[in-house]
Amino acid sequence: MLNRLYLDGNLLEVVPPDLPPTLQELKINENQLKEIDDNSFRDLSSLVILELEGNLLSEGNTDPLAFSPLIQLSYLRLGRNHFRTVPQGLPRSLLELHLENNLIEEISETVFNQTINLNLVSLRHNKLDESRIAPLAWINHRHLESIDLSHNELYLVPSYLPRSLVHLVLVGNNIERIPGYVFAHMDPGLEYLYLSYNKLDGEGIEPESFFGSYDSMVELCLDNNQLLSVPSGINAMTNLHFLRLNNNKIRSIPDESICDPNHNGDATLVALRLENNYIDPQKVSPTAFSCVRASSSVVLKPQKSDRSLRKTKN
């Protein structure tokens, strides 16, 4: 009758043998697992949730056939291990894959071939750069809506992202550029884009960088970069609710930079963050925020002074 078995925080080096076939949830986090072989999950065809975080696992000691008995597995956590590549042989039934805090350097063309139902992949805190993500790795996935690539080694927003992508997290990389048309192939379109704590200075953002997301984008975070002005294309986002541009080097807010003066629809922006730039609030035209629902939703203070800018240059 046993459905759930939690073995976290022990000293297990292998998955215990002869586990009950009724198990739907198995957690062996924070142990010393050194191996997963082709019999480790034998007879566990009812397992839906498997967590193996904080162990000593890698592609070298994880058999590609290890997960094949898990025909109902939906949720797999393998964070805080020693994987350099995404493990092979992942179950076709998988919906969520968590591989945070590993050493993953590449995503091959075939690693997600079987997991056609994937909805979420988290790869934050790894060692990926955009050149090591194969063009056909996941572009044709029809259900993959959320990808977290924060705290990797990316220098630009990766191309060939899934067509179905809705939610993309790229916080804390070294991103300097958003290539033109990088979101153009997405359907129905990207809704949430988090690019906080990168190295965007405006030169790497083209007029076509956000093409394909103008009607879909709901939340855009560009805070804590090195932007000198509001990037072009933002005023064309007709469904934008939340915009973060705080902690940049923006000096002015032209009338048409955030809100399209020719747009006749309802105001859509619910929250706009612009603090910690170099903006003089007295010089911002009231019409610059015509698409914001309430003036109290605009955060303009505090601002940095030119004196602090000169200090950073020195």
PDB file of C-alpha atoms in Angstrom:
ATOM      1  CA  MET A   1       0.000   0.000   0.000  1.00  0.00           C
ATOM      2  CA  LEU A   2       3.030   2.353   0.327  1.00  0.00           C
ATOM      3  CA  ASN A   3       2.773   5.396  -1.998  1.00  0.00           C
ATOM      4  CA  ARG A   4       5.433   7.773  -0.692  1.00  0.00           C
ATOM      5  CA  LEU A   5       8.921   7.034   0.620  1.00  0.00           C
ATOM      6  CA  TYR A   6      11.253   9.806   1.816  1.00  0.00           C
ATOM      7  CA  LEU A   7      14.883   8.838   2.537  1.00  0.00           C
ATOM      8  CA  ASP A   8      16.458  12.325   2.519  1.00  0.00           C
ATOM      9  CA  GLY A   9      19.564  13.085   4.538  1.00  0.00           C
ATOM     10  CA  ASN A  10      20.991   9.605   4.980  1.00  0.00           C
ATOM     11  CA  LEU A  11      24.179   7.853   3.847  1.00  0.00           C
ATOM     12  CA  LEU A  12      22.807   5.722   1.019  1.00  0.00           C
ATOM     13  CA  GLU A  13      25.293   4.949  -1.773  1.00  0.00           C
ATOM     14  CA  VAL A  14      22.822   3.021  -3.953  1.00  0.00           C
ATOM     15  CA  VAL A  15      19.058   3.023  -4.433  1.00  0.00           C
ATOM     16  CA  PRO A  16      17.669   0.434  -1.971  1.00  0.00           C
ATOM     17  CA  PRO A  17      16.682  -2.804  -3.762  1.00  0.00           C
ATOM     18  CA  ASP A  18      13.191  -4.324  -3.895  1.00  0.00           C
ATOM     19  CA  LEU A  19      11.248  -1.106  -3.336  1.00  0.00           C
ATOM     20  CA  PRO A  20       7.453  -1.608  -3.337  1.00  0.00           C
ATOM     21  CA  PRO A  21       5.938  -1.345  -6.837  1.00  0.00           C
ATOM     22  CA  THR A  22       3.085   0.773  -5.432  1.00  0.00           C
ATOM     23  CA  LEU A  23       5.414   3.773  -4.926  1.00  0.00           C
ATOM     24  CA  GLN A  24       4.284   6.993  -6.598  1.00  0.00           C
ATOM     25  CA  GLU A  25       6.822   9.294  -4.927  1.00  0.00           C
ATOM     26  CA  LEU A  26      10.454   8.570  -3.992  1.00  0.00           C
ATOM     27  CA  LYS A  27      12.892  11.067  -2.476  1.00  0.00           C
ATOM     28  CA  ILE A  28      16.561  10.224  -1.864  1.00  0.00           C
ATOM     29  CA  ASN A  29      17.939  13.768  -1.649  1.00  0.00           C
ATOM     30  CA  GLU A  30      21.123  14.629   0.269  1.00  0.00           C
ATOM     31  CA  ASN A  31      22.595  11.144   0.330  1.00  0.00           C
ATOM     32  CA  GLN A  32      25.776   9.689  -1.200  1.00  0.00           C
ATOM     33  CA  LEU A  33      24.367   7.927  -4.253  1.00  0.00           C
ATOM     34  CA  LYS A  34      27.293   6.939  -6.471  1.00  0.00           C
ATOM     35  CA  GLU A  35      25.487   4.890  -9.081  1.00  0.00           C
ATOM     36  CA  ILE A  36      22.179   4.328 -10.822  1.00  0.00           C
ATOM     37  CA  ASP A  37      22.134   1.125 -12.836  1.00  0.00           C
ATOM     38  CA  ASP A  38      19.533  -0.442 -15.108  1.00  0.00           C
ATOM     39  CA  ASN A  39      17.927  -2.252 -12.147  1.00  0.00           C
ATOM     40  CA  SER A  40      17.772   0.659  -9.687  1.00  0.00           C
ATOM     41  CA  PHE A  41      14.130   1.468 -10.466  1.00  0.00           C
ATOM     42  CA  ARG A  42      12.985  -1.964 -11.573  1.00  0.00           C
ATOM     43  CA  ASP A  43       9.222  -2.543 -11.109  1.00  0.00           C
ATOM     44  CA  LEU A  44       8.586   1.110 -10.161  1.00  0.00           C
ATOM     45  CA  SER A  45       6.211   1.667 -13.081  1.00  0.00           C
ATOM     46  CA  SER A  46       3.802   3.655 -10.859  1.00  0.00           C
ATOM     47  CA  LEU A  47       6.405   6.262  -9.845  1.00  0.00           C
ATOM     48  CA  VAL A  48       5.331   9.831 -10.685  1.00  0.00           C
ATOM     49  CA  ILE A  49       7.823  11.909  -8.631  1.00  0.00           C
ATOM     50  CA  LEU A  50      11.541  11.130  -8.221  1.00  0.00           C
ATOM     51  CA  GLU A  51      14.004  13.369  -6.371  1.00  0.00           C
ATOM     52  CA  LEU A  52      17.730  12.575  -6.236  1.00  0.00           C
ATOM     53  CA  GLU A  53      19.245  15.981  -5.452  1.00  0.00           C
ATOM     54  CA  GLY A  54      22.492  16.492  -3.578  1.00  0.00           C
ATOM     55  CA  ASN A  55      24.208  13.218  -4.436  1.00  0.00           C
ATOM     56  CA  LEU A  56      27.341  12.117  -6.344  1.00  0.00           C
ATOM     57  CA  LEU A  57      25.651  11.284  -9.643  1.00  0.00           C
ATOM     58  CA  SER A  58      27.038  12.016 -13.108  1.00  0.00           C
ATOM     59  CA  GLU A  59      26.546  10.794 -16.684  1.00  0.00           C
ATOM     60  CA  GLY A  60      29.425   8.375 -16.028  1.00  0.00           C
ATOM     61  CA  ASN A  61      27.647   6.478 -13.258  1.00  0.00           C
ATOM     62  CA  THR A  62      24.031   6.818 -14.472  1.00  0.00           C
ATOM     63  CA  ASP A  63      23.034   4.021 -16.840  1.00  0.00           C
ATOM     64  CA  PRO A  64      21.108   5.279 -19.916  1.00  0.00           C
ATOM     65  CA  LEU A  65      18.580   2.484 -19.287  1.00  0.00           C
ATOM     66  CA  ALA A  66      18.083   3.367 -15.617  1.00  0.00           C
ATOM     67  CA  PHE A  67      14.906   5.412 -16.171  1.00  0.00           C
ATOM     68  CA  SER A  68      13.243   3.102 -18.723  1.00  0.00           C
ATOM     69  CA  PRO A  69      10.976   1.311 -16.164  1.00  0.00           C
ATOM     70  CA  LEU A  70       9.531   4.684 -15.048  1.00  0.00           C
ATOM     71  CA  ILE A  71       6.759   4.876 -17.630  1.00  0.00           C
ATOM     72  CA  GLN A  72       4.616   7.288 -15.567  1.00  0.00           C
ATOM     73  CA  LEU A  73       7.336   9.591 -14.223  1.00  0.00           C
ATOM     74  CA  SER A  74       6.302  13.261 -14.521  1.00  0.00           C
ATOM     75  CA  TYR A  75       8.644  15.102 -12.179  1.00  0.00           C
ATOM     76  CA  LEU A  76      12.415  14.505 -11.885  1.00  0.00           C
ATOM     77  CA  ARG A  77      14.889  16.453  -9.700  1.00  0.00           C
ATOM     78  CA  LEU A  78      18.616  15.854 -10.213  1.00  0.00           C
ATOM     79  CA  GLY A  79      20.017  19.145  -8.897  1.00  0.00           C
ATOM     80  CA  ARG A  80      23.270  19.471  -6.955  1.00  0.00           C
ATOM     81  CA  ASN A  81      24.984  16.506  -8.582  1.00  0.00           C
ATOM     82  CA  HIS A  82      27.974  16.289 -10.974  1.00  0.00           C
ATOM     83  CA  PHE A  83      26.344  15.991 -14.406  1.00  0.00           C
ATOM     84  CA  ARG A  84      28.294  17.593 -17.275  1.00  0.00           C
ATOM     85  CA  THR A  85      25.609  16.678 -19.809  1.00  0.00           C
ATOM     86  CA  VAL A  86      21.869  16.114 -19.556  1.00  0.00           C
ATOM     87  CA  PRO A  87      21.425  12.420 -18.652  1.00  0.00           C
ATOM     88  CA  GLN A  88      20.308  10.088 -21.432  1.00  0.00           C
ATOM     89  CA  GLY A  89      17.273   7.850 -21.487  1.00  0.00           C
ATOM     90  CA  LEU A  90      14.872  10.236 -19.763  1.00  0.00           C
ATOM     91  CA  PRO A  91      11.271   8.915 -19.645  1.00  0.00           C
ATOM     92  CA  ARG A  92       8.888   9.895 -22.428  1.00  0.00           C
ATOM     93  CA  SER A  93       6.256  10.790 -19.799  1.00  0.00           C
ATOM     94  CA  LEU A  94       8.413  13.499 -18.175  1.00  0.00           C
ATOM     95  CA  LEU A  95       6.784  16.937 -17.695  1.00  0.00           C
ATOM     96  CA  GLU A  96       9.320  18.698 -15.416  1.00  0.00           C
ATOM     97  CA  LEU A  97      13.099  18.288 -15.329  1.00  0.00           C
ATOM     98  CA  HIS A  98      15.236  20.047 -12.698  1.00  0.00           C
ATOM     99  CA  LEU A  99      19.029  19.986 -13.189  1.00  0.00           C
ATOM    100  CA  GLU A 100      20.077  23.044 -11.160  1.00  0.00           C
ATOM    101  CA  ASN A 101      23.581  23.366  -9.715  1.00  0.00           C
ATOM    102  CA  ASN A 102      25.347  20.814 -11.873  1.00  0.00           C
ATOM    103  CA  LEU A 103      28.309  21.222 -14.258  1.00  0.00           C
ATOM    104  CA  ILE A 104      26.351  20.977 -17.509  1.00  0.00           C
ATOM    105  CA  GLU A 105      28.324  22.386 -20.452  1.00  0.00           C
ATOM    106  CA  GLU A 106      26.273  21.307 -23.440  1.00  0.00           C
ATOM    107  CA  ILE A 107      22.820  20.318 -24.639  1.00  0.00           C
ATOM    108  CA  SER A 108      23.091  17.839 -27.481  1.00  0.00           C
ATOM    109  CA  GLU A 109      20.755  17.515 -30.441  1.00  0.00           C
ATOM    110  CA  THR A 110      19.254  14.213 -29.300  1.00  0.00           C
ATOM    111  CA  VAL A 111      19.017  14.428 -25.514  1.00  0.00           C
ATOM    112  CA  PHE A 112      15.374  15.622 -25.484  1.00  0.00           C
ATOM    113  CA  ASN A 113      14.243  13.544 -28.478  1.00  0.00           C
ATOM    114  CA  GLN A 114      12.092  11.197 -26.391  1.00  0.00           C
ATOM    115  CA  THR A 115      10.770  13.687 -23.840  1.00  0.00           C
ATOM    116  CA  ILE A 116       8.254  15.260 -26.205  1.00  0.00           C
ATOM    117  CA  ASN A 117       5.845  16.140 -23.380  1.00  0.00           C
ATOM    118  CA  LEU A 118       8.297  18.284 -21.389  1.00  0.00           C
ATOM    119  CA  ASN A 119       6.700  21.451 -20.023  1.00  0.00           C
ATOM    120  CA  LEU A 120       9.494  22.853 -17.811  1.00  0.00           C
ATOM    121  CA  VAL A 121      13.297  22.572 -17.809  1.00  0.00           C
ATOM    122  CA  SER A 122      15.452  24.209 -15.139  1.00  0.00           C
ATOM    123  CA  LEU A 123      19.184  24.431 -15.886  1.00  0.00           C
ATOM    124  CA  ARG A 124      20.146  27.356 -13.680  1.00  0.00           C
ATOM    125  CA  HIS A 125      23.599  27.460 -12.093  1.00  0.00           C
ATOM    126  CA  ASN A 126      25.380  25.385 -14.737  1.00  0.00           C
ATOM    127  CA  LYS A 127      28.181  26.136 -17.256  1.00  0.00           C
ATOM    128  CA  LEU A 128      26.264  26.556 -20.503  1.00  0.00           C
ATOM    129  CA  ASP A 129      27.071  29.054 -23.214  1.00  0.00           C
ATOM    130  CA  GLU A 130      24.919  29.618 -26.288  1.00  0.00           C
ATOM    131  CA  SER A 131      27.360  27.878 -28.668  1.00  0.00           C
ATOM    132  CA  ARG A 132      26.951  24.555 -26.823  1.00  0.00           C
ATOM    133  CA  ILE A 133      23.167  24.375 -27.234  1.00  0.00           C
ATOM    134  CA  ALA A 134      22.453  22.352 -30.388  1.00  0.00           C
ATOM    135  CA  PRO A 135      20.111  24.116 -32.868  1.00  0.00           C
ATOM    136  CA  LEU A 136      17.694  21.176 -32.911  1.00  0.00           C
ATOM    137  CA  ALA A 137      17.883  20.427 -29.168  1.00  0.00           C
ATOM    138  CA  TRP A 138      14.348  21.645 -28.372  1.00  0.00           C
ATOM    139  CA  ILE A 139      13.087  24.025 -31.063  1.00  0.00           C
ATOM    140  CA  ASN A 140      10.369  21.606 -32.206  1.00  0.00           C
ATOM    141  CA  HIS A 141       9.000  20.799 -28.752  1.00  0.00           C
ATOM    142  CA  ARG A 142       5.313  21.671 -28.700  1.00  0.00           C
ATOM    143  CA  HIS A 143       4.729  21.695 -24.936  1.00  0.00           C
ATOM    144  CA  LEU A 144       7.959  23.169 -23.535  1.00  0.00           C
ATOM    145  CA  GLU A 145       6.729  26.471 -22.071  1.00  0.00           C
ATOM    146  CA  SER A 146       9.277  27.326 -19.360  1.00  0.00           C
ATOM    147  CA  ILE A 147      13.111  27.324 -19.447  1.00  0.00           C
ATOM    148  CA  ASP A 148      15.406  28.629 -16.708  1.00  0.00           C
ATOM    149  CA  LEU A 149      18.985  29.265 -17.883  1.00  0.00           C
ATOM    150  CA  SER A 150      19.870  31.801 -15.200  1.00  0.00           C
ATOM    151  CA  HIS A 151      23.415  31.907 -13.783  1.00  0.00           C
ATOM    152  CA  ASN A 152      25.146  30.212 -16.694  1.00  0.00           C
ATOM    153  CA  GLU A 153      27.822  31.581 -19.063  1.00  0.00           C
ATOM    154  CA  LEU A 154      25.647  32.991 -21.850  1.00  0.00           C
ATOM    155  CA  TYR A 155      26.818  36.049 -23.803  1.00  0.00           C
ATOM    156  CA  LEU A 156      23.668  36.404 -25.893  1.00  0.00           C
ATOM    157  CA  VAL A 157      20.085  35.197 -25.806  1.00  0.00           C
ATOM    158  CA  PRO A 158      20.204  31.686 -27.325  1.00  0.00           C
ATOM    159  CA  SER A 159      18.671  31.096 -30.745  1.00  0.00           C
ATOM    160  CA  TYR A 160      16.497  28.103 -31.647  1.00  0.00           C
ATOM    161  CA  LEU A 161      14.467  28.247 -28.435  1.00  0.00           C
ATOM    162  CA  PRO A 162      11.267  26.135 -28.361  1.00  0.00           C
ATOM    163  CA  ARG A 163       8.402  27.421 -30.502  1.00  0.00           C
ATOM    164  CA  SER A 164       6.017  26.937 -27.569  1.00  0.00           C
ATOM    165  CA  LEU A 165       8.118  28.936 -25.068  1.00  0.00           C
ATOM    166  CA  VAL A 166       6.193  31.305 -22.790  1.00  0.00           C
ATOM    167  CA  HIS A 167       8.525  31.814 -19.807  1.00  0.00           C
ATOM    168  CA  LEU A 168      12.303  32.423 -20.197  1.00  0.00           C
ATOM    169  CA  VAL A 169      14.655  33.166 -17.286  1.00  0.00           C
ATOM    170  CA  LEU A 170      18.175  34.372 -18.152  1.00  0.00           C
ATOM    171  CA  VAL A 171      19.083  36.240 -14.959  1.00  0.00           C
ATOM    172  CA  GLY A 172      22.745  36.568 -13.929  1.00  0.00           C
ATOM    173  CA  ASN A 173      24.533  35.681 -17.163  1.00  0.00           C
ATOM    174  CA  ASN A 174      26.955  37.820 -19.218  1.00  0.00           C
ATOM    175  CA  ILE A 175      24.396  38.645 -21.911  1.00  0.00           C
ATOM    176  CA  GLU A 176      25.396  41.587 -24.100  1.00  0.00           C
ATOM    177  CA  ARG A 177      23.054  41.044 -27.025  1.00  0.00           C
ATOM    178  CA  ILE A 178      19.491  40.072 -27.900  1.00  0.00           C
ATOM    179  CA  PRO A 179      19.737  38.975 -31.557  1.00  0.00           C
ATOM    180  CA  GLY A 180      17.122  40.266 -33.977  1.00  0.00           C
ATOM    181  CA  TYR A 181      14.120  37.981 -34.540  1.00  0.00           C
ATOM    182  CA  VAL A 182      15.282  35.543 -31.817  1.00  0.00           C
ATOM    183  CA  PHE A 183      11.666  35.272 -30.570  1.00  0.00           C
ATOM    184  CA  ALA A 184       9.973  35.584 -33.974  1.00  0.00           C
ATOM    185  CA  HIS A 185       9.254  31.869 -34.474  1.00  0.00           C
ATOM    186  CA  MET A 186       7.405  31.430 -31.171  1.00  0.00           C
ATOM    187  CA  ASP A 187       3.697  30.656 -31.150  1.00  0.00           C
ATOM    188  CA  PRO A 188       1.608  31.931 -29.370  1.00  0.00           C
ATOM    189  CA  GLY A 189       4.587  34.060 -28.227  1.00  0.00           C
ATOM    190  CA  LEU A 190       6.873  34.769 -25.294  1.00  0.00           C
ATOM    191  CA  GLU A 191       5.074  36.268 -22.269  1.00  0.00           C
ATOM    192  CA  TYR A 192       7.703  36.446 -19.491  1.00  0.00           C
ATOM    193  CA  LEU A 193      11.328  37.435 -20.116  1.00  0.00           C
ATOM    194  CA  TYR A 194      13.774  37.951 -17.242  1.00  0.00           C
ATOM    195  CA  LEU A 195      17.135  39.464 -18.231  1.00  0.00           C
ATOM    196  CA  SER A 196      18.072  41.103 -14.921  1.00  0.00           C
ATOM    197  CA  TYR A 197      21.745  41.260 -13.860  1.00  0.00           C
ATOM    198  CA  ASN A 198      23.340  40.976 -17.287  1.00  0.00           C
ATOM    199  CA  LYS A 199      25.585  43.253 -19.401  1.00  0.00           C
ATOM    200  CA  LEU A 200      23.110  44.817 -21.821  1.00  0.00           C
ATOM    201  CA  ASP A 201      24.122  48.357 -22.725  1.00  0.00           C
ATOM    202  CA  GLY A 202      21.653  49.089 -25.507  1.00  0.00           C
ATOM    203  CA  GLU A 203      24.007  48.494 -28.435  1.00  0.00           C
ATOM    204  CA  GLY A 204      23.180  44.809 -28.277  1.00  0.00           C
ATOM    205  CA  ILE A 205      19.440  45.403 -28.511  1.00  0.00           C
ATOM    206  CA  GLU A 206      18.252  45.849 -32.105  1.00  0.00           C
ATOM    207  CA  PRO A 207      14.904  47.244 -33.278  1.00  0.00           C
ATOM    208  CA  GLU A 208      13.999  43.655 -34.233  1.00  0.00           C
ATOM    209  CA  SER A 209      15.198  42.065 -30.973  1.00  0.00           C
ATOM    210  CA  PHE A 210      11.672  41.741 -29.559  1.00  0.00           C
ATOM    211  CA  PHE A 211       9.972  40.996 -32.882  1.00  0.00           C
ATOM    212  CA  GLY A 212       7.371  38.267 -32.428  1.00  0.00           C
ATOM    213  CA  SER A 213       6.639  39.183 -28.796  1.00  0.00           C
ATOM    214  CA  TYR A 214       4.944  42.568 -29.300  1.00  0.00           C
ATOM    215  CA  ASP A 215       1.430  41.184 -28.753  1.00  0.00           C
ATOM    216  CA  SER A 216       2.336  38.509 -26.199  1.00  0.00           C
ATOM    217  CA  MET A 217       4.865  40.032 -23.745  1.00  0.00           C
ATOM    218  CA  VAL A 218       3.362  40.506 -20.268  1.00  0.00           C
ATOM    219  CA  GLU A 219       6.412  40.883 -18.021  1.00  0.00           C
ATOM    220  CA  LEU A 220       9.844  42.210 -19.048  1.00  0.00           C
ATOM    221  CA  CYS A 221      12.737  42.605 -16.596  1.00  0.00           C
ATOM    222  CA  LEU A 222      15.813  44.479 -17.841  1.00  0.00           C
ATOM    223  CA  ASP A 223      16.908  45.837 -14.474  1.00  0.00           C
ATOM    224  CA  ASN A 224      20.515  45.831 -13.268  1.00  0.00           C
ATOM    225  CA  ASN A 225      22.099  46.132 -16.693  1.00  0.00           C
ATOM    226  CA  GLN A 226      24.010  49.015 -18.323  1.00  0.00           C
ATOM    227  CA  LEU A 227      21.268  50.468 -20.520  1.00  0.00           C
ATOM    228  CA  LEU A 228      21.727  54.117 -21.515  1.00  0.00           C
ATOM    229  CA  SER A 229      18.190  54.495 -22.880  1.00  0.00           C
ATOM    230  CA  VAL A 230      14.871  52.675 -23.066  1.00  0.00           C
ATOM    231  CA  PRO A 231      15.319  49.885 -25.673  1.00  0.00           C
ATOM    232  CA  SER A 232      13.375  50.245 -28.913  1.00  0.00           C
ATOM    233  CA  GLY A 233      10.391  47.965 -29.343  1.00  0.00           C
ATOM    234  CA  ILE A 234       9.029  48.294 -25.818  1.00  0.00           C
ATOM    235  CA  ASN A 235       6.446  50.864 -26.897  1.00  0.00           C
ATOM    236  CA  ALA A 236       5.070  48.315 -29.388  1.00  0.00           C
ATOM    237  CA  MET A 237       4.234  45.782 -26.652  1.00  0.00           C
ATOM    238  CA  THR A 238       0.464  46.067 -26.494  1.00  0.00           C
ATOM    239  CA  ASN A 239      -0.066  43.631 -23.612  1.00  0.00           C
ATOM    240  CA  LEU A 240       2.826  44.589 -21.312  1.00  0.00           C
ATOM    241  CA  HIS A 241       1.839  44.662 -17.599  1.00  0.00           C
ATOM    242  CA  PHE A 242       5.172  44.790 -15.733  1.00  0.00           C
ATOM    243  CA  LEU A 243       8.356  46.539 -16.876  1.00  0.00           C
ATOM    244  CA  ARG A 244      11.583  46.800 -14.862  1.00  0.00           C
ATOM    245  CA  LEU A 245      14.290  49.192 -16.066  1.00  0.00           C
ATOM    246  CA  ASN A 246      15.662  50.151 -12.659  1.00  0.00           C
ATOM    247  CA  ASN A 247      19.401  50.135 -11.835  1.00  0.00           C
ATOM    248  CA  ASN A 248      20.645  51.057 -15.301  1.00  0.00           C
ATOM    249  CA  LYS A 249      22.240  54.249 -16.709  1.00  0.00           C
ATOM    250  CA  ILE A 250      19.154  55.727 -18.376  1.00  0.00           C
ATOM    251  CA  ARG A 251      19.172  59.540 -18.547  1.00  0.00           C
ATOM    252  CA  SER A 252      15.858  60.445 -20.178  1.00  0.00           C
ATOM    253  CA  ILE A 253      12.429  59.056 -20.998  1.00  0.00           C
ATOM    254  CA  PRO A 254      11.271  60.381 -24.398  1.00  0.00           C
ATOM    255  CA  ASP A 255       7.494  60.563 -24.822  1.00  0.00           C
ATOM    256  CA  GLU A 256       7.269  57.629 -27.199  1.00  0.00           C
ATOM    257  CA  SER A 257       9.928  55.325 -25.655  1.00  0.00           C
ATOM    258  CA  ILE A 258       7.635  53.352 -23.311  1.00  0.00           C
ATOM    259  CA  CYS A 259       4.125  54.242 -24.488  1.00  0.00           C
ATOM    260  CA  ASP A 260       2.967  54.469 -28.094  1.00  0.00           C
ATOM    261  CA  PRO A 261       1.209  57.853 -28.401  1.00  0.00           C
ATOM    262  CA  ASN A 262      -0.889  56.484 -31.285  1.00  0.00           C
ATOM    263  CA  HIS A 263      -2.241  53.541 -29.300  1.00  0.00           C
ATOM    264  CA  ASN A 264      -5.919  54.104 -28.542  1.00  0.00           C
ATOM    265  CA  GLY A 265      -6.584  51.047 -26.366  1.00  0.00           C
ATOM    266  CA  ASP A 266      -6.773  50.798 -22.596  1.00  0.00           C
ATOM    267  CA  ALA A 267      -3.701  51.488 -20.459  1.00  0.00           C
ATOM    268  CA  THR A 268      -1.971  48.149 -19.875  1.00  0.00           C
ATOM    269  CA  LEU A 269       1.098  48.806 -17.706  1.00  0.00           C
ATOM    270  CA  VAL A 270       0.413  47.950 -14.064  1.00  0.00           C
ATOM    271  CA  ALA A 271       3.937  48.535 -12.681  1.00  0.00           C
ATOM    272  CA  LEU A 272       6.921  50.450 -14.076  1.00  0.00           C
ATOM    273  CA  ARG A 273      10.255  50.554 -12.216  1.00  0.00           C
ATOM    274  CA  LEU A 274      12.767  53.246 -13.225  1.00  0.00           C
ATOM    275  CA  GLU A 275      14.584  54.030  -9.980  1.00  0.00           C
ATOM    276  CA  ASN A 276      18.386  54.157  -9.643  1.00  0.00           C
ATOM    277  CA  ASN A 277      19.074  55.576 -13.082  1.00  0.00           C
ATOM    278  CA  TYR A 278      20.216  59.125 -13.972  1.00  0.00           C
ATOM    279  CA  ILE A 279      16.768  60.538 -14.766  1.00  0.00           C
ATOM    280  CA  ASP A 280      15.631  63.984 -13.654  1.00  0.00           C
ATOM    281  CA  PRO A 281      11.942  63.366 -12.727  1.00  0.00           C
ATOM    282  CA  GLN A 282      11.189  67.065 -13.326  1.00  0.00           C
ATOM    283  CA  LYS A 283      12.122  66.689 -16.990  1.00  0.00           C
ATOM    284  CA  VAL A 284       9.906  63.680 -17.715  1.00  0.00           C
ATOM    285  CA  SER A 285       6.782  64.586 -19.648  1.00  0.00           C
ATOM    286  CA  PRO A 286       3.506  63.357 -18.061  1.00  0.00           C
ATOM    287  CA  THR A 287       2.512  61.906 -21.440  1.00  0.00           C
ATOM    288  CA  ALA A 288       5.535  59.585 -21.334  1.00  0.00           C
ATOM    289  CA  PHE A 289       3.483  57.316 -19.045  1.00  0.00           C
ATOM    290  CA  SER A 290       0.152  57.467 -20.843  1.00  0.00           C
ATOM    291  CA  CYS A 291      -0.061  53.666 -21.029  1.00  0.00           C
ATOM    292  CA  VAL A 292       0.407  53.222 -17.260  1.00  0.00           C
ATOM    293  CA  ARG A 293      -2.836  52.588 -15.391  1.00  0.00           C
ATOM    294  CA  ALA A 294      -2.011  54.775 -12.390  1.00  0.00           C
ATOM    295  CA  SER A 295       0.724  57.344 -11.750  1.00  0.00           C
ATOM    296  CA  SER A 296       1.392  55.676  -8.381  1.00  0.00           C
ATOM    297  CA  SER A 297       2.496  52.592 -10.339  1.00  0.00           C
ATOM    298  CA  VAL A 298       5.590  54.428 -11.664  1.00  0.00           C
ATOM    299  CA  VAL A 299       8.649  54.259  -9.381  1.00  0.00           C
ATOM    300  CA  LEU A 300      11.050  57.080 -10.273  1.00  0.00           C
ATOM    301  CA  LYS A 301      12.886  57.715  -7.008  1.00  0.00           C
ATOM    302  CA  PRO A 302      15.614  57.523  -5.905  1.00  0.00           C
ATOM    303  CA  GLN A 303      17.850  58.420  -8.841  1.00  0.00           C
ATOM    304  CA  LYS A 304      21.642  58.395  -8.990  1.00  0.00           C
ATOM    305  CA  SER A 305      23.580  61.618  -9.493  1.00  0.00           C
ATOM    306  CA  ASP A 306      26.249  62.457 -12.060  1.00  0.00           C
ATOM    307  CA  ARG A 307      28.674  62.621  -9.157  1.00  0.00           C
ATOM    308  CA  SER A 308      28.216  58.888  -8.512  1.00  0.00           C
ATOM    309  CA  LEU A 309      28.667  58.236 -12.238  1.00  0.00           C
ATOM    310  CA  ARG A 310      32.015  60.081 -12.206  1.00  0.00           C
ATOM    311  CA  LYS A 311      33.091  58.000  -9.190  1.00  0.00           C
ATOM    312  CA  THR A 312      32.370  54.739 -11.017  1.00  0.00           C
ATOM    313  CA  LYS A 313      34.362  55.941 -14.040  1.00  0.00           C
ATOM    314  CA  ASN A 314      37.331  56.836 -11.841  1.00  0.00           C
TER     315      ASN A 314
END
